[in-house]
XYZ file of C-alpha atoms in Angstrom:
426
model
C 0.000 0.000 0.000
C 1.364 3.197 -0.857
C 2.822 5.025 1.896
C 1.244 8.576 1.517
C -2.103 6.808 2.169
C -1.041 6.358 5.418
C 0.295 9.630 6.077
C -0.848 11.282 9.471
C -3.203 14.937 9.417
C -2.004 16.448 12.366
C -5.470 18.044 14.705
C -6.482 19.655 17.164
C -7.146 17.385 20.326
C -10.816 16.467 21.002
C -11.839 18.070 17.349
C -15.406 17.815 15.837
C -15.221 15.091 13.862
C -13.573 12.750 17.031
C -16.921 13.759 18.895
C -19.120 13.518 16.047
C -17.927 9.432 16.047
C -18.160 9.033 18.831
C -21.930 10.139 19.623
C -22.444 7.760 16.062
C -21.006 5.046 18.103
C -22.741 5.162 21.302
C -25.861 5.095 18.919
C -27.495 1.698 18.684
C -27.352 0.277 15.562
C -29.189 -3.231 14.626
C -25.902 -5.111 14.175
C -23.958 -3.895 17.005
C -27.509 -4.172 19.136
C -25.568 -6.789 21.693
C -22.626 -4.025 22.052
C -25.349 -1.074 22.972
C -26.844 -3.959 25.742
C -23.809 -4.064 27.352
C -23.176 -0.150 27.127
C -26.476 0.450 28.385
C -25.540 -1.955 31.509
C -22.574 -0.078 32.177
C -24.507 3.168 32.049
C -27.232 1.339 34.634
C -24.556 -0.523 36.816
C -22.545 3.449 37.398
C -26.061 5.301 37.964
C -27.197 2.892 40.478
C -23.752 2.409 41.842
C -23.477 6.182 42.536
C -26.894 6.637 43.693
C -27.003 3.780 45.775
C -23.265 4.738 47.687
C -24.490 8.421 47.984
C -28.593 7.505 50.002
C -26.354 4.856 51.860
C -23.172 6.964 53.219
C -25.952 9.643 53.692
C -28.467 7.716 55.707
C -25.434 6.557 57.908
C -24.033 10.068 58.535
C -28.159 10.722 59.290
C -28.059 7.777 61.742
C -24.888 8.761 63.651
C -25.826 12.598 63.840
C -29.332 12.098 64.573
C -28.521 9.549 67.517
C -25.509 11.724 68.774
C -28.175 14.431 68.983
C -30.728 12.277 70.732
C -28.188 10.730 72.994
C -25.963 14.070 73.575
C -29.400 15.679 74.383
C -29.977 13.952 77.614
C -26.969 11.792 78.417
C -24.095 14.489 79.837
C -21.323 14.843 78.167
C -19.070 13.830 80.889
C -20.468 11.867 83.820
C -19.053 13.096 87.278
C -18.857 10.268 89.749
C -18.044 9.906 93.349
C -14.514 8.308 94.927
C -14.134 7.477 98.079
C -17.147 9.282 99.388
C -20.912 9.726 98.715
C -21.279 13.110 96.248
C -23.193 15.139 99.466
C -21.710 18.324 98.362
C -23.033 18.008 95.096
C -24.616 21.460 94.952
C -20.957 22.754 95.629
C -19.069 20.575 92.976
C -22.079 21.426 90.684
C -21.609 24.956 91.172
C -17.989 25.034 90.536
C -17.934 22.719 87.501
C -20.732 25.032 85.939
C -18.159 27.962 86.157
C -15.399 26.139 84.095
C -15.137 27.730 80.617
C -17.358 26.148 77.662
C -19.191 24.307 80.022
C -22.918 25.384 79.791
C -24.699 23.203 82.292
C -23.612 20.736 85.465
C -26.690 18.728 86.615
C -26.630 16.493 89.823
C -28.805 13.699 88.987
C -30.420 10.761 91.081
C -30.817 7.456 88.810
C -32.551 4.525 89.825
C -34.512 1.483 88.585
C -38.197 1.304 88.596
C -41.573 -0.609 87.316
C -43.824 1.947 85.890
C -47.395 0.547 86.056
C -50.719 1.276 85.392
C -54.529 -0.615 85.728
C -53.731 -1.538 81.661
C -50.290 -2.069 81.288
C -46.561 -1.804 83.086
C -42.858 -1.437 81.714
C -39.521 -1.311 83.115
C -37.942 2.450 83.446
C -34.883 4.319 84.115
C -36.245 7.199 86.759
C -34.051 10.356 86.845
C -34.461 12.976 89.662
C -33.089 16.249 88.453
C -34.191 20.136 89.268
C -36.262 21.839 87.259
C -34.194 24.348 86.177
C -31.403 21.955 84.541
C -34.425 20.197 82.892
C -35.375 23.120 81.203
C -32.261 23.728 80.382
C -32.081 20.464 78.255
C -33.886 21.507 75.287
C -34.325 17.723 73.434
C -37.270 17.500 76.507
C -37.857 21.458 76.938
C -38.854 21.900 73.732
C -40.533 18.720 72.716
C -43.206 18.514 75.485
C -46.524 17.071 73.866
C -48.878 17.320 76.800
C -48.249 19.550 79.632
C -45.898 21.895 81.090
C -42.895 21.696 83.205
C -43.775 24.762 85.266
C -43.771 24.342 88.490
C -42.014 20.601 88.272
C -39.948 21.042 91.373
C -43.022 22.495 93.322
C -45.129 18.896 93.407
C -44.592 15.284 93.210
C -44.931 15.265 89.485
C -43.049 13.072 86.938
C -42.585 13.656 83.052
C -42.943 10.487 80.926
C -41.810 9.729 77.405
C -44.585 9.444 74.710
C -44.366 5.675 73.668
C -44.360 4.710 77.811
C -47.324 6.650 77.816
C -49.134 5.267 75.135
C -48.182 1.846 75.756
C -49.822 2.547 79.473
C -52.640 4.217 78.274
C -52.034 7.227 79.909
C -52.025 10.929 79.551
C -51.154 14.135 81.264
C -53.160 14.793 84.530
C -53.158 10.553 85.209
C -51.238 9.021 87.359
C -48.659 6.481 86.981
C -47.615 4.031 90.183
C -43.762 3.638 90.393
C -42.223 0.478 92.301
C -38.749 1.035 93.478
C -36.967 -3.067 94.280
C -35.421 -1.075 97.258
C -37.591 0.742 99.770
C -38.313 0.861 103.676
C -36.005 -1.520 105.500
C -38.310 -3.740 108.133
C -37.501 -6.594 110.390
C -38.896 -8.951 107.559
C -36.033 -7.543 105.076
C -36.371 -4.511 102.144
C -39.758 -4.402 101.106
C -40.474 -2.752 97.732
C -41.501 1.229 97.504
C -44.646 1.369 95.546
C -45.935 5.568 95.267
C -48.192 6.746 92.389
C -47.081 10.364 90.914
C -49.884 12.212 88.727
C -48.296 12.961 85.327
C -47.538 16.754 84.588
C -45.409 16.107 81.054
C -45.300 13.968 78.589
C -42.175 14.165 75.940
C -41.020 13.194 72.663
C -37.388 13.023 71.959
C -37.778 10.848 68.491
C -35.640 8.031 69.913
C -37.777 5.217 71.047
C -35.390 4.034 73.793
C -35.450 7.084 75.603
C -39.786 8.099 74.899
C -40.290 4.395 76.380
C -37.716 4.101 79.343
C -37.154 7.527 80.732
C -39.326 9.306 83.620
C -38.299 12.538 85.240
C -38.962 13.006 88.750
C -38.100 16.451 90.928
C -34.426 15.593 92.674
C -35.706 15.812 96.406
C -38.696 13.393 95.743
C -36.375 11.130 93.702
C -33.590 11.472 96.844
C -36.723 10.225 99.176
C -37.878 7.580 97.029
C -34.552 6.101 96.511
C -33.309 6.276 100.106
C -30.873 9.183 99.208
C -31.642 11.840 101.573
C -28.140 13.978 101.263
C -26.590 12.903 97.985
C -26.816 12.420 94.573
C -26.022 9.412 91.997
C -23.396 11.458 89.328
C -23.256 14.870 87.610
C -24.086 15.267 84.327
C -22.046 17.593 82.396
C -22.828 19.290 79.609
C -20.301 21.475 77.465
C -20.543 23.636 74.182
C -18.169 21.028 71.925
C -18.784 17.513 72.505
C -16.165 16.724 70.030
C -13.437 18.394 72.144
C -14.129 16.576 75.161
C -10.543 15.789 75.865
C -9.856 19.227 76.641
C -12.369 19.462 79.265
C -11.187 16.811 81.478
C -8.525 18.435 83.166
C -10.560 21.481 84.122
C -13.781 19.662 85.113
C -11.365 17.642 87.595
C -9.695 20.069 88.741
C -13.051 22.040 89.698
C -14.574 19.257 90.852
C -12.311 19.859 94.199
C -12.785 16.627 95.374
C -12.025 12.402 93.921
C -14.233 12.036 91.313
C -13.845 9.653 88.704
C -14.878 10.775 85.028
C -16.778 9.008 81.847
C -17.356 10.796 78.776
C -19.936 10.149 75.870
C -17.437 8.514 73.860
C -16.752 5.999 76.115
C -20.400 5.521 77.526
C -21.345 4.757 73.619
C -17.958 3.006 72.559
C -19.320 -0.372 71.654
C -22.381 1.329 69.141
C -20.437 3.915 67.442
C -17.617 1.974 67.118
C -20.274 -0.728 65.297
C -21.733 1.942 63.108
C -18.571 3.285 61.864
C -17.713 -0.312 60.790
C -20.892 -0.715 59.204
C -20.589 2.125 57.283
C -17.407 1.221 56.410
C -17.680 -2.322 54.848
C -21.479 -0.462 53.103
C -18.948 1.769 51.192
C -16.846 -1.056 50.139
C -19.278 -3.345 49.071
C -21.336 -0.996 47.542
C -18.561 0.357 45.400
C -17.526 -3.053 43.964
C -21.036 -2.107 41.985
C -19.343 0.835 40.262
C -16.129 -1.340 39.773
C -18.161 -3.792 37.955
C -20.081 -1.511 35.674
C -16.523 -0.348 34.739
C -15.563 -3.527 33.353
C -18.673 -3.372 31.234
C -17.331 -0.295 29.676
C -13.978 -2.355 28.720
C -15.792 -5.447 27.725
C -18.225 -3.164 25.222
C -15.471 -0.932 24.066
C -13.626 -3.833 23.178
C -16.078 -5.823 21.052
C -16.746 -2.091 19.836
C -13.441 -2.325 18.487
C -13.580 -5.475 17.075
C -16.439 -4.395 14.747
C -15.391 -0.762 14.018
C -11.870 -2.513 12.747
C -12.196 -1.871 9.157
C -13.601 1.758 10.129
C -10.556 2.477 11.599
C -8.353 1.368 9.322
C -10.571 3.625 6.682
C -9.924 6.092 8.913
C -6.502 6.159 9.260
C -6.107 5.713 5.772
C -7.203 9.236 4.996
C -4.759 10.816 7.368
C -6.124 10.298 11.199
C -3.566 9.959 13.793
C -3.748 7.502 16.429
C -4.216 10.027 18.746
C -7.753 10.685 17.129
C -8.260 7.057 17.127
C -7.309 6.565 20.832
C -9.967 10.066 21.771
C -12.920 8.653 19.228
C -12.735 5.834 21.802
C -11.947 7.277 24.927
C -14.804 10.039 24.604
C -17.182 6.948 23.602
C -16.870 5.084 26.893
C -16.006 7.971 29.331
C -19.467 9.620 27.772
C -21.276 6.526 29.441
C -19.155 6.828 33.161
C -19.758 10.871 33.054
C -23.546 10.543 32.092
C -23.848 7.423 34.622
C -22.322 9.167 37.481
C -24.021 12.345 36.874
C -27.334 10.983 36.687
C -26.694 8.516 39.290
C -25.917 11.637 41.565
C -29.092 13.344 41.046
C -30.718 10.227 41.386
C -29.246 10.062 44.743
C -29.587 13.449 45.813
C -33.124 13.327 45.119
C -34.147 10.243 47.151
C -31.986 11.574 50.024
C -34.007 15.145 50.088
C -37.094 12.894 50.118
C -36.312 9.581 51.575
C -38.666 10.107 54.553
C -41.542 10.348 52.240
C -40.867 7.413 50.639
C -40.066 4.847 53.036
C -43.955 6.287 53.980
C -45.214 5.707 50.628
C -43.772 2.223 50.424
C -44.768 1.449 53.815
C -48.173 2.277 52.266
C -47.987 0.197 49.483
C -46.567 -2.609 51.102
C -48.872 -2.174 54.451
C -45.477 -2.864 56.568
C -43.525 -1.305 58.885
C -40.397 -0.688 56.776
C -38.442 1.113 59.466
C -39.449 -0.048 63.070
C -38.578 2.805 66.059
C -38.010 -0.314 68.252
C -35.298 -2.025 66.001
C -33.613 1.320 64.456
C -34.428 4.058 68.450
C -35.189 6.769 65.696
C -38.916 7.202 64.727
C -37.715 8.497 61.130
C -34.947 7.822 58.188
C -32.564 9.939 58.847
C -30.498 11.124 55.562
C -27.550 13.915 55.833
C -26.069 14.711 53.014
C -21.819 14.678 53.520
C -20.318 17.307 50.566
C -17.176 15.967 50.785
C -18.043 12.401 50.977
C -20.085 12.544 47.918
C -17.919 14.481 46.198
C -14.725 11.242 46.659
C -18.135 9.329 45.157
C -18.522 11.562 42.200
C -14.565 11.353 41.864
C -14.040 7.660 42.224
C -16.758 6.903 39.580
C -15.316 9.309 37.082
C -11.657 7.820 37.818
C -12.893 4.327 37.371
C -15.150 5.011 34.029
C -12.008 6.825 32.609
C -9.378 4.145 33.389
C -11.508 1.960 32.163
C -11.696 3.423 28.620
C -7.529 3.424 28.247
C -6.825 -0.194 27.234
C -9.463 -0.698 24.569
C -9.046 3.258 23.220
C -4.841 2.455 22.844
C -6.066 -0.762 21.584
C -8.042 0.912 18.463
C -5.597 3.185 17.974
C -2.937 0.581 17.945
C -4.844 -1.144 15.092
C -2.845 -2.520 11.959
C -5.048 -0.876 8.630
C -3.286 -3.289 6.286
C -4.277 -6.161 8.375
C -7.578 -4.812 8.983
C -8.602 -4.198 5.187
C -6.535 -7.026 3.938
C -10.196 -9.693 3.763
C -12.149 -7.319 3.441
């Protein structure tokens, strides 16, 4: 074959005509029908790849921040216990904790286990004697009262009760609920069991089930009499302004404290379930992105047998003067078209679904008349989805890497292409 036939035209990169190809490629035509399958599996296995990583990373980011709200909300950052000696001078440790920079509330609690019955119904409870004015001060019960008031809680012998304990006992505000306390008056016989019924003045809704069904506030003196602690208190729960800084309040909170007191923060209270959701999350995103890995290989698999049949347009092609740099783009634009439309779609797929994932688990709950997301299993009473921009962003990124990597080997494989040996039968 004469050699000016196979003289190179020097163009400009990504030119016209190499996009023009390659949209006429990534048509379907009837012949190469089996080729457009496989690119429009690719194009399926990126879009739900990305979509599916970005509602999954983004529910798990919803479930951790939602229950370190929840929890954070009513569990102290820090929990102040006694050494050596009963906490009797709690309201003087209290006081001088409270004054320690960036922390914004010290409240002596008295915790003890109860049976919470009524004439329909009883359940198991965690009671919690605190003052009033520190349970104001925690705004996840504050402001989510649903029948009520805490005015006045201290006054009375009043207890606040989560919304699920109260519907499971058939009760309401203004009823009264009888508490029995294992431990009461000691008699010759032995410890007989304290049963007292309080009337009801509150009745919360934090959003986590655990807490709405096992938590009931009681005023700290009548919680000190009913537990047999007339002069001291259980711990001190500390609250400070950055929960993710705790480290840096140790020091000062022990030093304030002005007494032995032996310290537990959130992190170590909750160890053993964020520790298990971080995993989770973890092994999600690896899993999850062998789906985009996969739908990569698709793209090589089509290009390839793209290749295969576009051999004698090639050599045509190169013939009248394209380089194999044209070739090698003609190709590479075909298959990283499908990755960038995949991923792109994929992402508002998943961005959509996340913005409205609450409304349909509903909807499908609906359809399928079951409870697709039980309180009891899950402590939250909704999906929770929060969007990371960083994280998606690596999502976006890693999808785009893969669908362009996986274009190289069968684009320098077309441009690599012999043209006498690809025209010589045909």
């Amino acid at each position: 074959m004469d050699e000016t036939m196979t003289e190179t035209v020097q163009t400009a990169p990504f030119a016209p005509f190499e996009w023009m190809l390659s949209a006429r490629y990534l048509r379907a035509r009837r012949k190469e029908g089996f080729i457009s399958v496989i690119a429009g599996f690719s194009f399926l296995g990126i879009m739900l790849g990305v979509a599916t990583l970005i509602i999954v990373m983004a529910v798990m980011n919803g479930f951790r921040k939602e229950l370190l709200d929840k929890i954070l909300g009513l569990n102290g950052h820090i929990l102040v216990q006694p050494l050596e000696s009963p906490l009797t001078d709690w309201k003087d440790v209290a006081e001088r904790i409270s004054q320690v920079e960036g922390i914004r509330l010290a409240a002596p609690v008295v915790d003890g286990q109860a049976l919470a019955s009524s004439p329909w119904n009883a359940s198991g409870v965690l009671v919690r004697g605190i003052r009033s004015d520190d349970l104001n001060n925690l705004t996840s019960i504050a402001k989510n009262i649903k029948q009520g008031s805490l005015e006045g809680f201290d006054d009375g012998q009043g207890v606040a009760i989560g919304r699920r304990l109260a519907d499971q006992l058939s009760l309401h505000a203004g009823d009264s609920v009888t508490l029995v306390a294992p431990k009461g008056a000691v008699t010759p016989m032995g410890t007989t069991p304290r049963i007292k019924p309080y009337k009801i003045v509150a009745v919360f809704e934090i959003g986590m089930s655990e807490y709405d069904l096992g938590f009931v506030f009681m005023p700290l003196a009548e919680a000190q009499a009913y537990f047999n602690r007339s002069s001291d208190v259980t711990s001190i729960e500390v609250f400070t302004t950055n929960p993710d800084h705790i480290d840096a309040f140790r020091k000062s909170v022990t030093e304030a404290a002005g007494r032995p007191v032996f310290l537990v923060d959130w992190r170590q209270r909750n160890s053993t379930f964020f520790n298990a959701l971080q995993v989770e999350r973890n092994v999600m995103f690896l899993i999850l992105t062998m789906i985009v890995l996969v739908a990569a290989l698709n793209i090589v698999s089509g290009l390839i047998m793209l290749v295969k049949d576009k051999g004698s347009d090639i050599a045509i092609l190169r013939t009248m003067g394209a380089s194999q740099g044209s070739i090698m783009r003609i190709f590479l634009i075909t298959g990283a078209s499908i990755g960038v439309v995949g991923t792109l779609v994929g992402f508002f797929v998943g961005l959509v679904i996340c913005l409205n994932i609450e409304s349909i688990r509903q909807f499908l709950s609906w359809l399928t008349s079951t409870e697709l997301f039980s309180p009891e299993l899950y402590f939250l009473s909704k999906l929770p989805a929060e969007i990371d921009v960083g994280e998606t962003t690596a999502v976006v990124i890693m999808a785009l890497t893969l669908s362009f990597l996986a274009t190289l080997y069968p684009s320098w494989r077309a441009a690599r292409l012999d043209p006498v040996e690809a025209l010589r039968y045909e």
